[in-house]
PDB file of C-alpha atoms in Angstrom:
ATOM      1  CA  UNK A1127    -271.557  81.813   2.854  1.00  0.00           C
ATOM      2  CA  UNK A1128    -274.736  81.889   5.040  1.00  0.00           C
ATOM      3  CA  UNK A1129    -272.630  81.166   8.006  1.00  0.00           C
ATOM      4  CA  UNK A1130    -270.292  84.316   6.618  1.00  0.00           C
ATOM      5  CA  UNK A1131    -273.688  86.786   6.532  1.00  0.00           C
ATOM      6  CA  UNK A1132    -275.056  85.661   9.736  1.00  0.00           C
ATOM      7  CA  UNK A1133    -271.200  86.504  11.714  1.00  0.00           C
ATOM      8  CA  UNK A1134    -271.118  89.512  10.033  1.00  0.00           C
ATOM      9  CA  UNK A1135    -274.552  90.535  11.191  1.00  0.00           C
ATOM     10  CA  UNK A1136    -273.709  89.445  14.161  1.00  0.00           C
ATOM     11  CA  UNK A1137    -270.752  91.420  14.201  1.00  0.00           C
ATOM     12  CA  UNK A1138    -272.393  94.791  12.893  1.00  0.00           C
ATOM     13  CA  UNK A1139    -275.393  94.327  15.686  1.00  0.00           C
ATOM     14  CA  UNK A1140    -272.259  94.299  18.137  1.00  0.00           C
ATOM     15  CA  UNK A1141    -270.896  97.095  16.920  1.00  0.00           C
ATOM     16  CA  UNK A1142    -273.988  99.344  16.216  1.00  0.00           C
ATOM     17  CA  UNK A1143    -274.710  98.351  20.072  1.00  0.00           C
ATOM     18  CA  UNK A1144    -271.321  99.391  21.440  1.00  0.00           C
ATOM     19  CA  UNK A1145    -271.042 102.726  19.637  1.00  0.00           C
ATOM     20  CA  UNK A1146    -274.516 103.591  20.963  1.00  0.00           C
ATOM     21  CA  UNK A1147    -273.040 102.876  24.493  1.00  0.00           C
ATOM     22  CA  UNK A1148    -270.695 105.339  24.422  1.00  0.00           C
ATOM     23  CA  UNK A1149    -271.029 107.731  26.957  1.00  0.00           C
ATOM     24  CA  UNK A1150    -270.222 111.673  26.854  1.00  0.00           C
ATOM     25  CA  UNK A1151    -267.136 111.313  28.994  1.00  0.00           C
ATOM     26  CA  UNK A1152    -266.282 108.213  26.212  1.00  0.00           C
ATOM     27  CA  UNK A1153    -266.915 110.689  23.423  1.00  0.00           C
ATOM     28  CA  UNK A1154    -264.522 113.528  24.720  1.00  0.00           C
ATOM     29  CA  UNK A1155    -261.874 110.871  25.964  1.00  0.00           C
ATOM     30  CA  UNK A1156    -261.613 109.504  22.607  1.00  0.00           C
ATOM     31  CA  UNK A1157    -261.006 113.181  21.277  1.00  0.00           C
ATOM     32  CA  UNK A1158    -259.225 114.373  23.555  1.00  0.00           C
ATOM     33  CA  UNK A1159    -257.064 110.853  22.626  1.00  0.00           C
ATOM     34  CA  UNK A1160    -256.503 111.509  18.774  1.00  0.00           C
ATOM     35  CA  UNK A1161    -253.226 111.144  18.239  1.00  0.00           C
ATOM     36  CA  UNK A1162    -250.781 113.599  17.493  1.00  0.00           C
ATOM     37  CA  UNK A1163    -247.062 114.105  16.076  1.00  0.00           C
ATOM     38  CA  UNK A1164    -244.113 114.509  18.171  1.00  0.00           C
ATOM     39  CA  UNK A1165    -243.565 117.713  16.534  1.00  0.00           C
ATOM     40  CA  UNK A1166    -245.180 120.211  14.447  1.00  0.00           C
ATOM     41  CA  UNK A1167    -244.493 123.368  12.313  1.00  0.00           C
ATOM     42  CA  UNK A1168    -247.297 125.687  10.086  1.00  0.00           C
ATOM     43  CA  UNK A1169    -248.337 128.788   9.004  1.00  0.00           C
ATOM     44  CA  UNK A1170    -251.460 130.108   9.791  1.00  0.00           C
ATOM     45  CA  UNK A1171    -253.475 133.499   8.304  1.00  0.00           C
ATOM     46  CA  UNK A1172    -255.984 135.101  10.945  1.00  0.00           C
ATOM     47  CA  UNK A1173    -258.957 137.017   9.036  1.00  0.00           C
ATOM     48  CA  UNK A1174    -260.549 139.423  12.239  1.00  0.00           C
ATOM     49  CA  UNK A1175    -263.736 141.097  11.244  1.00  0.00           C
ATOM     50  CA  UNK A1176    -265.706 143.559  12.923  1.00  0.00           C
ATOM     51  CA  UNK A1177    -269.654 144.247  12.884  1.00  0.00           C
ATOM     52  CA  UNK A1178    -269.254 147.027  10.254  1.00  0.00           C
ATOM     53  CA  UNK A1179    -266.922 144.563   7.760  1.00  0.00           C
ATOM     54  CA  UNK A1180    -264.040 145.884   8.077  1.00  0.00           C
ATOM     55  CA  UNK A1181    -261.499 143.322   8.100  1.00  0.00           C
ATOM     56  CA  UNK A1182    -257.810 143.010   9.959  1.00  0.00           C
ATOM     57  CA  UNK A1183    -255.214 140.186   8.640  1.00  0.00           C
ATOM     58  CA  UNK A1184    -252.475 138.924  10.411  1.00  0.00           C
ATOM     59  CA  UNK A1185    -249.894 136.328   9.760  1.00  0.00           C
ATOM     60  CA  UNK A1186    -248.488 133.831  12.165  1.00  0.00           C
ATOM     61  CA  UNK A1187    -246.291 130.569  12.689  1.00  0.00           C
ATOM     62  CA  UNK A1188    -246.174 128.027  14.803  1.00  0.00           C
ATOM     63  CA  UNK A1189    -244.025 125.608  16.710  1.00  0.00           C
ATOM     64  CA  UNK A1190    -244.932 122.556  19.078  1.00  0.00           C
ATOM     65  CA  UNK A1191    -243.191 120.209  20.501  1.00  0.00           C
ATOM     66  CA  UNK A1192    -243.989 116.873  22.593  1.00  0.00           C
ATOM     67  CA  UNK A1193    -241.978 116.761  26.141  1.00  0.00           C
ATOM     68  CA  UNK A1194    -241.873 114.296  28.075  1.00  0.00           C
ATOM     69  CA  UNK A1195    -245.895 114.469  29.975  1.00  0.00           C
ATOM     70  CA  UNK A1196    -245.831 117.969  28.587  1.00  0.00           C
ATOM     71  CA  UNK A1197    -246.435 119.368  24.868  1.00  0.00           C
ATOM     72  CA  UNK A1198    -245.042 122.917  24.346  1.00  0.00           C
ATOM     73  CA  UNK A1199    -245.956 125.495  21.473  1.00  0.00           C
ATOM     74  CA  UNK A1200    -244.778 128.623  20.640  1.00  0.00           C
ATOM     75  CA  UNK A1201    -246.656 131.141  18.304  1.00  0.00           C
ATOM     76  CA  UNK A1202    -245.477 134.525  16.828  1.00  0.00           C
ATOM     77  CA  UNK A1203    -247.121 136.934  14.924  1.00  0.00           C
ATOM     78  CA  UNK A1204    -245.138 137.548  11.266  1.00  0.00           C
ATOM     79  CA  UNK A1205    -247.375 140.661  10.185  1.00  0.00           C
ATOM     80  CA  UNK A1206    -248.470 143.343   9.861  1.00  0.00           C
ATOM     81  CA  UNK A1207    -246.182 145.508  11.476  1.00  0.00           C
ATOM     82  CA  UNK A1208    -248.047 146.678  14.536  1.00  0.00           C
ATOM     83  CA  UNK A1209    -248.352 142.733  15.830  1.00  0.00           C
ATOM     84  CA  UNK A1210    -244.864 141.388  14.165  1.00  0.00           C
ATOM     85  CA  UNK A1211    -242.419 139.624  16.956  1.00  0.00           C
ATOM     86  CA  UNK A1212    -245.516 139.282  19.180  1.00  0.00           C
ATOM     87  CA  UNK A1213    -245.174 135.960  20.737  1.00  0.00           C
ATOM     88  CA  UNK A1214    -246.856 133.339  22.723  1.00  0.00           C
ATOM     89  CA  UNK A1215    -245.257 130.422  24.860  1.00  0.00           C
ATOM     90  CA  UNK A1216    -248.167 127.828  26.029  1.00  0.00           C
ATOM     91  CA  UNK A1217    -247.415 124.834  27.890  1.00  0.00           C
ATOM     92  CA  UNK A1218    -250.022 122.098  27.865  1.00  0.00           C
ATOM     93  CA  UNK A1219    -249.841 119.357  30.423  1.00  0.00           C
ATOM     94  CA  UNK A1220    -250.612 115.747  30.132  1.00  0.00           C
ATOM     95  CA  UNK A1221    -253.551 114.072  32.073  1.00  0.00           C
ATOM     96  CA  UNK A1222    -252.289 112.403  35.397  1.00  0.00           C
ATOM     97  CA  UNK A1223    -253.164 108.774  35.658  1.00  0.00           C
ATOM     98  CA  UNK A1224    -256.349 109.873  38.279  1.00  0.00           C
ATOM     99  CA  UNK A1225    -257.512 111.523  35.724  1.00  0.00           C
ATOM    100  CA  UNK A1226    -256.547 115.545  37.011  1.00  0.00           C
ATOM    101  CA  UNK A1227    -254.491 118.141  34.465  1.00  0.00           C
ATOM    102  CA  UNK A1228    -252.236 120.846  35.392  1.00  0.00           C
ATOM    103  CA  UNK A1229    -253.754 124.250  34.264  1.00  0.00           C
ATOM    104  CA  UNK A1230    -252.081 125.328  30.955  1.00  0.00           C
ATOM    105  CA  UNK A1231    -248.722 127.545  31.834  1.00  0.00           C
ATOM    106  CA  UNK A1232    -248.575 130.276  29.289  1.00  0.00           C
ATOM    107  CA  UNK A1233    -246.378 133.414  28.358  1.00  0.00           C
ATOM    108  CA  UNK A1234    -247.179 136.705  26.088  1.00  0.00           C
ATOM    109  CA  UNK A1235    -244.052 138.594  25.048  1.00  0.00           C
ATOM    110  CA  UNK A1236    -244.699 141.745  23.639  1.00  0.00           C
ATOM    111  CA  UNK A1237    -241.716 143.434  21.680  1.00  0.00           C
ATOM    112  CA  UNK A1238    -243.005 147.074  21.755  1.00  0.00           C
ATOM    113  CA  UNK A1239    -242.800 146.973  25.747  1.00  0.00           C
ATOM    114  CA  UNK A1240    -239.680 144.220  25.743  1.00  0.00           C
ATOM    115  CA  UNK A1241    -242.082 142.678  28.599  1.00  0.00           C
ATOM    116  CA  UNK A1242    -242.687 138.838  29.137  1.00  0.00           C
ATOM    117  CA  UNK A1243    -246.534 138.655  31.083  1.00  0.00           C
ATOM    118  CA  UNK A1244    -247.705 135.445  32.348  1.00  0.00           C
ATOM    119  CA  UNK A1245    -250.787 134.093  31.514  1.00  0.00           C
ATOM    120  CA  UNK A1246    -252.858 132.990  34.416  1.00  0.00           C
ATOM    121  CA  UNK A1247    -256.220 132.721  36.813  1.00  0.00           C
ATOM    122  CA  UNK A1248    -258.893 134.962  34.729  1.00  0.00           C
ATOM    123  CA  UNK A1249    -256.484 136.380  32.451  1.00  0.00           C
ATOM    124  CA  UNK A1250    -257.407 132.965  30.356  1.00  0.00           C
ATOM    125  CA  UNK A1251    -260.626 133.798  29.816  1.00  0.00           C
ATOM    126  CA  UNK A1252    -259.232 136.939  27.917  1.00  0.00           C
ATOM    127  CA  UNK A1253    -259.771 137.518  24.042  1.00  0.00           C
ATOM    128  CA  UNK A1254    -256.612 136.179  22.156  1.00  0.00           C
ATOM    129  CA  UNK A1255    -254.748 139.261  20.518  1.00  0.00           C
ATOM    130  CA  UNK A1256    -257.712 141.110  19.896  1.00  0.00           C
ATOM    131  CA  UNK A1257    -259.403 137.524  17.845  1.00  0.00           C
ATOM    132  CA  UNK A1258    -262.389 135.682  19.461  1.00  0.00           C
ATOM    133  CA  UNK A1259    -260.208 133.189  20.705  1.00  0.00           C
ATOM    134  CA  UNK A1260    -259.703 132.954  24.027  1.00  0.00           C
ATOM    135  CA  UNK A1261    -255.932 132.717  25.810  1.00  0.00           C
ATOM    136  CA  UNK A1262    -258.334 129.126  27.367  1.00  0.00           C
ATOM    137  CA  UNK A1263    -259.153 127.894  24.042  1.00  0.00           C
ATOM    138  CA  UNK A1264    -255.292 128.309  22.674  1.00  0.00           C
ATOM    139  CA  UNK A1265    -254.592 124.938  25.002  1.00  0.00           C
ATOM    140  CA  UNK A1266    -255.815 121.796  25.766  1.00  0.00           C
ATOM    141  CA  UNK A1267    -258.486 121.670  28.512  1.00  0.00           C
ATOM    142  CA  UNK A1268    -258.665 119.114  30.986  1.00  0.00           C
ATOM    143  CA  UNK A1269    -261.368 116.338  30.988  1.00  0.00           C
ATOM    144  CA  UNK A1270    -261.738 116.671  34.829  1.00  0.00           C
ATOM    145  CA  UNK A1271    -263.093 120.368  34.284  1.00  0.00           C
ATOM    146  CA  UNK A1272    -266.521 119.354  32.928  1.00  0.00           C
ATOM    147  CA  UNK A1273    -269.130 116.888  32.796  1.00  0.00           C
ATOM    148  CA  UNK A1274    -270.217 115.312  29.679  1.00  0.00           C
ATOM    149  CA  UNK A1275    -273.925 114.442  28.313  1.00  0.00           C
ATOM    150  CA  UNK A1276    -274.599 112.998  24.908  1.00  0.00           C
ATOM    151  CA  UNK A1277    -277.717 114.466  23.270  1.00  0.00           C
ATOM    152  CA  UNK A1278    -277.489 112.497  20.309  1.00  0.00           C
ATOM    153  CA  UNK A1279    -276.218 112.648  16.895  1.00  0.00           C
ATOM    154  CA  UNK A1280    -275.851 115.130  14.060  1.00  0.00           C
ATOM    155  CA  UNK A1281    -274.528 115.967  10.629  1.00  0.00           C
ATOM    156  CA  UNK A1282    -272.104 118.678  10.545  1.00  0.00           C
ATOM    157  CA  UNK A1283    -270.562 119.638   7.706  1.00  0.00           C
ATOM    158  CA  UNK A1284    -271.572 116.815   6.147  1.00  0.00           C
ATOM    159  CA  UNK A1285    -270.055 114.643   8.549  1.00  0.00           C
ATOM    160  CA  UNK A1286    -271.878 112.285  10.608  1.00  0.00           C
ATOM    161  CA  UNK A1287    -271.465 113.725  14.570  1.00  0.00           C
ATOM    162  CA  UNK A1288    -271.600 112.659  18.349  1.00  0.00           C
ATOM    163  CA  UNK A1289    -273.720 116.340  19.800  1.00  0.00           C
ATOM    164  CA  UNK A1290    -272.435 116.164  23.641  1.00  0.00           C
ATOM    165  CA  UNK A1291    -273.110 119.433  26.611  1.00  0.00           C
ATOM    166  CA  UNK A1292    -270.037 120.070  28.173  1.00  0.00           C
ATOM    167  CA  UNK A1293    -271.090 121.911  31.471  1.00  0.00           C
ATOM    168  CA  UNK A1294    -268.441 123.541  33.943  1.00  0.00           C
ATOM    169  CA  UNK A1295    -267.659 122.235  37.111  1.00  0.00           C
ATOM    170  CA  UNK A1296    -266.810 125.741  37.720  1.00  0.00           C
ATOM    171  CA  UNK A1297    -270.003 127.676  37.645  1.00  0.00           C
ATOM    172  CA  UNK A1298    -268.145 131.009  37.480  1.00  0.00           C
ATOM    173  CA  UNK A1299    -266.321 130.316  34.085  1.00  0.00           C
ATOM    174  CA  UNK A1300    -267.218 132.486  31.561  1.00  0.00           C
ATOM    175  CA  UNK A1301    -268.473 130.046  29.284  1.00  0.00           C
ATOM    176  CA  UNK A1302    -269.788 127.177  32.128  1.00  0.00           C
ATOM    177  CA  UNK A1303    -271.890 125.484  29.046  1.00  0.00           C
ATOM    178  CA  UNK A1304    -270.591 124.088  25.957  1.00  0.00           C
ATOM    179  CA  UNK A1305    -272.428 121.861  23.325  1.00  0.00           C
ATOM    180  CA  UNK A1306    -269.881 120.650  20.899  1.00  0.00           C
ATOM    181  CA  UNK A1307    -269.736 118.018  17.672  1.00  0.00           C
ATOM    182  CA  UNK A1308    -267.170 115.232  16.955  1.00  0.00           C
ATOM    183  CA  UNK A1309    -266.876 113.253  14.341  1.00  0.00           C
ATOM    184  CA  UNK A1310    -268.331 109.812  14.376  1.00  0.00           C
ATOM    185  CA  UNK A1311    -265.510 107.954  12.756  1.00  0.00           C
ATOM    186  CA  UNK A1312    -262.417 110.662  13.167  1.00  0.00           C
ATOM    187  CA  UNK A1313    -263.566 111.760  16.448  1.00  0.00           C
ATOM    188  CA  UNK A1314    -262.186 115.656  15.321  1.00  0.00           C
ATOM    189  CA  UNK A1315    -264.094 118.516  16.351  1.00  0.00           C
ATOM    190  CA  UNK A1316    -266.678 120.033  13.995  1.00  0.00           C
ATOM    191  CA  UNK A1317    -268.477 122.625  15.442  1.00  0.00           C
ATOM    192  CA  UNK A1318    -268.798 123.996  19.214  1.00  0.00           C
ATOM    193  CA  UNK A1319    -271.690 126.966  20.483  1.00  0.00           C
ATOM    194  CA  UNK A1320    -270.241 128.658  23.410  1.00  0.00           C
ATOM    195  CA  UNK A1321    -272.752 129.972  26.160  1.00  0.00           C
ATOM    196  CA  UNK A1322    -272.358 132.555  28.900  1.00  0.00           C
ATOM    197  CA  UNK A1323    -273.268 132.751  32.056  1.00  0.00           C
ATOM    198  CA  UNK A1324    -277.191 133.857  31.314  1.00  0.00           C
ATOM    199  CA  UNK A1325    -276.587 130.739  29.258  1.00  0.00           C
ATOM    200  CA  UNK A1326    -277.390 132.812  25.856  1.00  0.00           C
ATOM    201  CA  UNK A1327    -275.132 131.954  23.057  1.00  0.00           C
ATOM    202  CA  UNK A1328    -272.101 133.805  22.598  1.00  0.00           C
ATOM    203  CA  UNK A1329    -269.540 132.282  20.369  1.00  0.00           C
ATOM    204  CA  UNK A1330    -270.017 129.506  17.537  1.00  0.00           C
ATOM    205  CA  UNK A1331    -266.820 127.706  16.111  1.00  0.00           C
ATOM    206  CA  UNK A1332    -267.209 125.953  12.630  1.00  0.00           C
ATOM    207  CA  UNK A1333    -264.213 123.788  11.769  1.00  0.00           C
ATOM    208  CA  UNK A1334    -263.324 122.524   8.368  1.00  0.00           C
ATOM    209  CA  UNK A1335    -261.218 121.467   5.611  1.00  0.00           C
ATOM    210  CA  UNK A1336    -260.237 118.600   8.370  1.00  0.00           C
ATOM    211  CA  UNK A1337    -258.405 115.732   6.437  1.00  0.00           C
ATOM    212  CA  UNK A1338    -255.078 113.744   7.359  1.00  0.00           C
ATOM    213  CA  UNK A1339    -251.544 115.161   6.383  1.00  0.00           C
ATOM    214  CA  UNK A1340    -248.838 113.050   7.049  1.00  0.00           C
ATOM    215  CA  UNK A1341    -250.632 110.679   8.900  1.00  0.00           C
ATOM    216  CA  UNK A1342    -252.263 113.016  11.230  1.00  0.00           C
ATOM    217  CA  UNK A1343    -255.571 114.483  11.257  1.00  0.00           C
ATOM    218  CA  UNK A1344    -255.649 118.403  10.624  1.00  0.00           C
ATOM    219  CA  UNK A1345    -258.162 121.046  11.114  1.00  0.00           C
ATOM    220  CA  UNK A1346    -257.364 123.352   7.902  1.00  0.00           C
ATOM    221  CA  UNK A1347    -259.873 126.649   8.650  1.00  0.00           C
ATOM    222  CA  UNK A1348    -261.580 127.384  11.866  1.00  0.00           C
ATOM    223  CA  UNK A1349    -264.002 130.093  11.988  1.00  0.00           C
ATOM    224  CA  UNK A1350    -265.271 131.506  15.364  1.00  0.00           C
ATOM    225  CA  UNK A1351    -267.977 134.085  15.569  1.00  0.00           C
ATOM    226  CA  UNK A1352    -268.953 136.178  18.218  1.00  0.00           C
ATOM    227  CA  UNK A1353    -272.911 136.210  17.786  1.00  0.00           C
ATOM    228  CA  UNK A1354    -272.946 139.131  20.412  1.00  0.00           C
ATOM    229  CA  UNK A1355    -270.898 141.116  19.356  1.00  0.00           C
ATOM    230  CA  UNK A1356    -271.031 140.755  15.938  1.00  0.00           C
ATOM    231  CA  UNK A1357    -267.685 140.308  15.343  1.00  0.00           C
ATOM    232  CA  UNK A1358    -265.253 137.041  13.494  1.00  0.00           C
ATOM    233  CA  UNK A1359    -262.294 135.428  13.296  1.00  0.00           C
ATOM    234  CA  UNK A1360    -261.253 132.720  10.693  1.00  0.00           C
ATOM    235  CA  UNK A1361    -257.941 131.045  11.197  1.00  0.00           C
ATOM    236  CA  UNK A1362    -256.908 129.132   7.675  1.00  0.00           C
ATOM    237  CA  UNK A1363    -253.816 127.005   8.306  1.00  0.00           C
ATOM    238  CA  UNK A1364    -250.803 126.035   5.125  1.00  0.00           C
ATOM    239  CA  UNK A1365    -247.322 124.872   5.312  1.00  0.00           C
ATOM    240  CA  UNK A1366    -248.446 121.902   7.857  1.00  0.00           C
ATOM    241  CA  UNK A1367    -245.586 119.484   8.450  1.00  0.00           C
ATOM    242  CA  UNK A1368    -245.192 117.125  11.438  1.00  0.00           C
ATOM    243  CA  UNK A1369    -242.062 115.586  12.400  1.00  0.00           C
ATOM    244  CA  UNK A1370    -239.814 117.724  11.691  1.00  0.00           C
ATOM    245  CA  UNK A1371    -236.440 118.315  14.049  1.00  0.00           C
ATOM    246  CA  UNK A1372    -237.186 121.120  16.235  1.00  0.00           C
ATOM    247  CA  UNK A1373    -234.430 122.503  19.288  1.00  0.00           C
ATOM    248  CA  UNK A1374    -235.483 122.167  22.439  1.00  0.00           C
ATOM    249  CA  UNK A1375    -234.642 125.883  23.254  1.00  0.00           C
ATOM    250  CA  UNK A1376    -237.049 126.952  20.938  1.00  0.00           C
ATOM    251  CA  UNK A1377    -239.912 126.238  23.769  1.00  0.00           C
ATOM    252  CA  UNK A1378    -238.687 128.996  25.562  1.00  0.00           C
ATOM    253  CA  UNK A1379    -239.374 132.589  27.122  1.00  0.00           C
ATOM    254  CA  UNK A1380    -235.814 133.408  25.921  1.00  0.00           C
ATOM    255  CA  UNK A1381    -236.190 132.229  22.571  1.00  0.00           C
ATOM    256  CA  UNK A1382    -239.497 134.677  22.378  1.00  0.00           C
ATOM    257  CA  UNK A1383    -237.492 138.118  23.798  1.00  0.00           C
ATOM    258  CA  UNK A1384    -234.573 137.007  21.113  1.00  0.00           C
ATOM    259  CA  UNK A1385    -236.841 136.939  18.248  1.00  0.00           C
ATOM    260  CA  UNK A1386    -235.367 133.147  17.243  1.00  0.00           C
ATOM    261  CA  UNK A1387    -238.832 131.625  16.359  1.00  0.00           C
ATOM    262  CA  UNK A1388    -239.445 132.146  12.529  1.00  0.00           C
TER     263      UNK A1388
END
């Protein structure tokens, strides 16, 4: 039994050293690695709120599948009636094996205009539908796009956190600095503070309610506030399932104009 405490001592010391090794690229690999389903279907309420309270809903759904070295999703706006058929075609690109990433390809189709626009250059750093979202933080972004400091650790949300600056390799981006949380032991995102160029805070994101379904870990409400302009936007998410047959021609621009995404 002595033997027994001593290896697992051992064995902890090991440990405690080799988590404290980690680096901030290590840290946002390891996220940026949590696995996902092949496919994926919810429903997801947006809450937008301005500086004098008054609040918008809308109601969306969304569709994602995993390609071969790409994942595609597809989101459409349900209600209310002024945003309903809206849609949004985003596909996210795997990292090459030096380490690069494609820039996200996306697509807005808007049914009042019967227009498809692409999605592209500075038009990513755009607010999402009005939310304070950006079209940027819709995707995935690639590792090779920042570099990555750990400052130390953190509870957040009562969850024991890695706190790493992600700064911009791309000085001209409109948020070049970045300090984010992730999870110790899920490695999920818990909370990111978005800076500007002046580097003042601009946007805080609180995530929540994050807890496995089916396997996979989910983010059930994420809250992002605009601390400039006053203004919010809480996304709660229901009616997760993963793995669930979805056609290929879903992932499409067509599929958007013909309204076949519901």
């Amino acid at each position: 039994m002595k033997k027994l405490a001593v290896f697992l001592a051992a064995a902890a010391c090991v440990f405690s050293l080799s988590a404290q090794e980690l680096t901030g690229y290590d840290i946002m690999k390891k996220a940026d690695d949590v696995e996902s389903a092949p496919t994926s279907s919810y429903k997801a309420t947006m809450t937008l709120k301005d500086k004098r309270g008054h609040e918008r809903v809308r109601e969306v759904i969304e569709r994602a599948k995993e390609f071969s070295g790409t994942t595609k999703t597809v989101i459409v706006f349900t209600t209310p009636k002024d945003v309903s058929g809206v849609g949004y075609l985003m596909f996210d690109y795997d990292e090459a094996a030096d380490g690069s990433k494609k820039d996200t390809d996306s697509w807005l189709y808007m049914p009042s205009m019967k227009k498809i626009r692409r999605i592209s250059g500075s038009d990513s750093s755009g607010d999402f539908m009005g939310t304070d979202f950006t079209y940027e933080d819709m995707g995935e972004r690639g590792l090779n796009k920042d570099t990555f400091t750990l400052l130390g650790e953190e509870n957040r949300e009562g969850v024991p956190c890695y706190k790493v600056e992600c700064l911009a390799k791309d000085k001209t981006e409109k948020n070049p600095r970045k300090i984010v949380w992730i999870g110790k032991e899920n490695f999920m995102l818990y909370r990111a503070e978005y800076y500007d160029r002046q580097n003042a805070l601009q946007r805080e994101l609180t995530c929540s309610d994050i807890r496995k379904i089916d396997g996979y870990w989910t983010t059930g409400r994420m809250f992002m506030q605009n601390v400039q302009k006053n203004h919010s936007t809480l996304i709660e998410m229901k009616d997760v399932s993963y793995g669930i047959a979805l056609d290929d021609s879903l992932f499409t621009v067509a599929a958007l104009e013909k309204g076949r995404v519901r």
